[in-house]
C-alpha positions as a LaTeX table, in Angstrom:
\begin{tabular}{lrrr}
\hline
Residue & $x$ (\AA) & $y$ (\AA) & $z$ (\AA) \\
\hline
Met1 & 28.45 & 101.12 & 17.33 \\
Asp2 & 26.10 & 103.84 & 15.08 \\
Asp3 & 22.55 & 104.33 & 16.28 \\
Leu4 & 21.38 & 101.05 & 14.12 \\
Asp5 & 23.32 & 98.83 & 15.27 \\
Asp6 & 22.59 & 99.71 & 18.77 \\
Leu7 & 18.94 & 99.59 & 17.89 \\
His8 & 19.35 & 96.17 & 16.35 \\
Asp9 & 21.26 & 95.04 & 19.45 \\
Met10 & 18.27 & 95.93 & 21.64 \\
Asp11 & 15.97 & 94.58 & 19.57 \\
His12 & 17.82 & 91.38 & 19.94 \\
Arg13 & 18.12 & 91.44 & 23.52 \\
Ile14 & 14.52 & 92.33 & 24.41 \\
Val15 & 12.74 & 89.66 & 22.31 \\
Ser16 & 15.14 & 86.91 & 23.75 \\
Ala17 & 14.55 & 88.31 & 27.27 \\
Leu18 & 10.53 & 88.35 & 26.93 \\
Arg19 & 10.79 & 84.91 & 24.80 \\
Ala20 & 12.27 & 83.62 & 27.88 \\
Cys21 & 9.09 & 84.58 & 29.67 \\
Gly22 & 7.61 & 82.34 & 27.13 \\
Thr23 & 9.02 & 79.12 & 29.01 \\
Asp24 & 6.68 & 79.75 & 31.61 \\
Pro25 & 3.81 & 77.19 & 30.04 \\
Arg26 & 0.79 & 79.58 & 31.17 \\
Val27 & 2.77 & 82.72 & 29.83 \\
Ala28 & 3.65 & 80.69 & 26.69 \\
Gly29 & $-0.38$ & 79.37 & 26.16 \\
Ala30 & $-1.18$ & 83.01 & 26.95 \\
Ala31 & 0.84 & 84.38 & 24.12 \\
Arg32 & $-0.21$ & 81.69 & 21.86 \\
Ala33 & $-3.59$ & 82.24 & 22.38 \\
Leu34 & $-3.57$ & 85.97 & 22.14 \\
Ser35 & $-1.60$ & 85.46 & 18.97 \\
Trp36 & $-3.84$ & 83.30 & 17.58 \\
Ala37 & $-6.98$ & 85.60 & 18.48 \\
Gly38 & $-4.93$ & 88.64 & 16.88 \\
Glu39 & $-4.14$ & 86.61 & 13.25 \\
His40 & $-5.62$ & 88.65 & 10.45 \\
Ala41 & $-6.97$ & 91.16 & 12.84 \\
Ala42 & $-9.90$ & 88.53 & 13.29 \\
Leu43 & $-10.35$ & 89.79 & 17.51 \\
Trp44 & $-10.55$ & 93.46 & 16.72 \\
Leu45 & $-13.10$ & 92.69 & 13.64 \\
Ala46 & $-15.36$ & 90.31 & 15.92 \\
Ala47 & $-15.25$ & 93.01 & 18.31 \\
Gly48 & $-16.30$ & 96.15 & 16.05 \\
Leu49 & $-19.26$ & 93.74 & 14.37 \\
Ala50 & $-20.21$ & 92.80 & 18.44 \\
Gly51 & $-20.30$ & 96.37 & 19.24 \\
Ala52 & $-21.71$ & 97.10 & 16.12 \\
Ala53 & $-24.62$ & 94.21 & 16.78 \\
Val54 & $-25.83$ & 95.91 & 20.48 \\
Asp55 & $-25.26$ & 99.49 & 19.92 \\
Gly56 & $-27.79$ & 100.35 & 17.56 \\
Arg57 & $-27.36$ & 103.98 & 18.38 \\
Arg58 & $-23.56$ & 103.88 & 17.28 \\
Arg59 & $-23.88$ & 100.92 & 14.50 \\
Gly60 & $-22.23$ & 103.20 & 11.61 \\
Ala61 & $-19.54$ & 104.40 & 14.08 \\
Trp62 & $-18.50$ & 100.87 & 15.00 \\
Leu63 & $-19.00$ & 99.47 & 11.39 \\
Arg64 & $-16.41$ & 102.73 & 10.28 \\
Gly65 & $-13.96$ & 101.49 & 13.24 \\
Thr66 & $-14.15$ & 98.37 & 12.00 \\
Ala67 & $-13.14$ & 99.07 & 8.34 \\
Leu68 & $-10.79$ & 101.44 & 10.24 \\
Thr69 & $-8.90$ & 98.50 & 11.73 \\
Ala70 & $-9.16$ & 96.11 & 8.62 \\
Gly71 & $-7.72$ & 98.96 & 6.49 \\
Ala72 & $-4.69$ & 99.42 & 8.98 \\
His73 & $-3.91$ & 95.80 & 8.90 \\
Val74 & $-4.13$ & 96.08 & 5.36 \\
Val75 & $-1.74$ & 98.72 & 5.06 \\
Ser76 & 0.81 & 97.14 & 7.23 \\
Met77 & 0.83 & 94.09 & 5.20 \\
Gly78 & 1.43 & 96.01 & 2.37 \\
Val79 & 4.68 & 97.74 & 4.17 \\
Lys80 & 5.64 & 94.61 & 5.22 \\
Arg81 & 5.55 & 93.72 & 1.58 \\
Val82 & 8.16 & 96.75 & 0.67 \\
Val83 & 10.54 & 96.95 & 3.77 \\
Arg84 & 10.66 & 92.59 & 4.13 \\
Arg85 & 12.37 & 92.53 & 7.38 \\
Pro86 & 13.08 & 88.73 & 8.37 \\
Arg87 & 11.77 & 87.52 & 11.61 \\
Pro88 & 14.17 & 86.69 & 14.72 \\
Ala89 & 16.07 & 84.35 & 13.94 \\
His90 & 17.85 & 83.80 & 17.43 \\
Val91 & 14.93 & 82.40 & 19.20 \\
Glu92 & 12.56 & 79.68 & 18.92 \\
Pro93 & 9.13 & 80.85 & 18.02 \\
Leu94 & 5.89 & 79.67 & 19.92 \\
Val95 & 3.65 & 80.16 & 16.90 \\
Arg96 & 3.55 & 79.92 & 13.44 \\
Thr97 & 3.04 & 83.07 & 11.46 \\
Ala98 & 1.22 & 83.77 & 8.12 \\
Gly99 & 4.49 & 85.29 & 6.52 \\
Arg100 & 8.26 & 85.58 & 6.80 \\
His101 & 8.25 & 89.15 & 7.43 \\
Ser102 & 8.43 & 91.20 & 10.70 \\
Phe103 & 8.31 & 94.79 & 10.26 \\
Pro104 & 5.51 & 96.11 & 11.20 \\
Ser105 & 3.61 & 93.49 & 13.00 \\
Ser106 & 0.28 & 93.68 & 11.85 \\
His107 & $-1.11$ & 92.31 & 14.98 \\
Ala108 & $-0.33$ & 95.62 & 16.72 \\
Thr109 & $-1.44$ & 97.86 & 14.14 \\
Ser110 & $-4.67$ & 96.16 & 13.87 \\
Ala111 & $-4.82$ & 96.33 & 18.09 \\
Ala112 & $-3.51$ & 99.93 & 18.02 \\
Ala113 & $-5.68$ & 101.10 & 15.49 \\
Ala114 & $-9.11$ & 99.12 & 17.02 \\
Ala115 & $-7.87$ & 100.70 & 20.76 \\
Val116 & $-8.04$ & 104.18 & 19.09 \\
Ala117 & $-11.29$ & 103.69 & 17.50 \\
Phe118 & $-13.20$ & 101.47 & 19.95 \\
Gly119 & $-11.65$ & 102.97 & 22.82 \\
Ala120 & $-13.09$ & 106.42 & 21.15 \\
Leu121 & $-16.67$ & 104.73 & 21.69 \\
Gly122 & $-16.16$ & 103.51 & 25.27 \\
Ala123 & $-14.68$ & 100.11 & 24.96 \\
Arg124 & $-12.78$ & 100.18 & 27.93 \\
Ala125 & $-11.65$ & 96.63 & 28.06 \\
Val126 & $-9.70$ & 96.94 & 24.41 \\
Pro127 & $-7.06$ & 99.21 & 25.21 \\
Pro128 & $-5.35$ & 97.12 & 27.82 \\
Leu129 & $-6.20$ & 93.90 & 25.63 \\
Ala130 & $-4.62$ & 95.45 & 22.66 \\
Ala131 & $-1.21$ & 95.84 & 24.71 \\
Ala132 & $-1.50$ & 92.42 & 25.90 \\
Val133 & $-1.89$ & 90.98 & 22.06 \\
Cys134 & 1.38 & 93.72 & 21.13 \\
Val135 & 3.47 & 92.09 & 24.31 \\
Ser136 & 2.42 & 88.32 & 22.98 \\
Arg137 & 4.13 & 88.70 & 19.65 \\
Leu138 & 7.61 & 89.64 & 21.64 \\
Val139 & 6.93 & 86.96 & 24.14 \\
Ala140 & 6.03 & 84.28 & 20.90 \\
Gly141 & 9.10 & 84.82 & 19.68 \\
Val142 & 8.29 & 86.52 & 16.56 \\
His143 & 8.87 & 90.05 & 16.47 \\
Tyr144 & 11.33 & 92.84 & 17.64 \\
Pro145 & 10.27 & 95.41 & 19.71 \\
Ser146 & 10.37 & 98.07 & 16.86 \\
Asp147 & 8.50 & 96.05 & 14.96 \\
Val148 & 5.53 & 96.15 & 17.43 \\
Ala149 & 6.09 & 99.61 & 18.00 \\
Ala150 & 5.67 & 100.66 & 14.51 \\
Gly151 & 2.48 & 98.47 & 13.80 \\
Ala152 & 1.29 & 100.42 & 17.09 \\
Ala153 & 1.95 & 103.51 & 15.81 \\
Leu154 & 0.67 & 102.70 & 12.21 \\
Gly155 & $-2.28$ & 101.66 & 13.57 \\
Ala156 & $-3.14$ & 104.84 & 15.86 \\
Leu157 & $-1.96$ & 106.88 & 13.32 \\
Thr158 & $-4.78$ & 105.15 & 11.11 \\
Ala159 & $-7.64$ & 105.22 & 13.43 \\
Arg160 & $-6.54$ & 108.92 & 14.92 \\
Leu161 & $-6.89$ & 109.98 & 11.05 \\
Gly162 & $-9.83$ & 108.37 & 10.05 \\
Ala163 & $-11.65$ & 109.45 & 13.87 \\
Arg164 & $-14.01$ & 112.18 & 12.28 \\
Trp165 & $-15.10$ & 109.69 & 9.47 \\
Met166 & $-15.73$ & 107.25 & 12.01 \\
Arg167 & $-17.94$ & 109.92 & 14.07 \\
Gly168 & $-19.77$ & 110.20 & 10.61 \\
Gly169 & $-18.35$ & 112.99 & 9.95 \\
Ala170 & $-19.53$ & 114.94 & 13.19 \\
Arg171 & $-17.04$ & 117.43 & 14.74 \\
His172 & $-15.87$ & 116.35 & 18.75 \\
Asp173 & $-12.26$ & 117.61 & 18.71 \\
\hline
\end{tabular}
């Protein structure tokens, strides 16, 4: 087997194992709720707007972080249309999906972008919640681990590249 076959096999085995966790109704419920909340980056956009509403001193940074998160999500949807990788077909999904393609995970992209952007503003709850959203996509059986990893990398990179802009051009590195 070559390296791509090995990755493909590992992707399938991990999805199968994590999807099996979803047979517990509590785990399934959590995966569904997290998947629903992360749809179209809604959770992260709401979090960014809430941050802007309550943190008037850094309102601009919160709004720019929200824009970075939305931008990362849009980029992931574009990549998905180019790559066109089908979603896992060997497991029964727990949730419906907005599209047929899985690479990269747009949920993971927006979650990681929010974790980096809002985490930089001190929102300590965002990174663990973002990780939970990423895992939920595997438990729900709608993404491969490589989809989630690529999405998370894309989101984190987008937010990191926009960090200076998010801070209003100030240099804090």
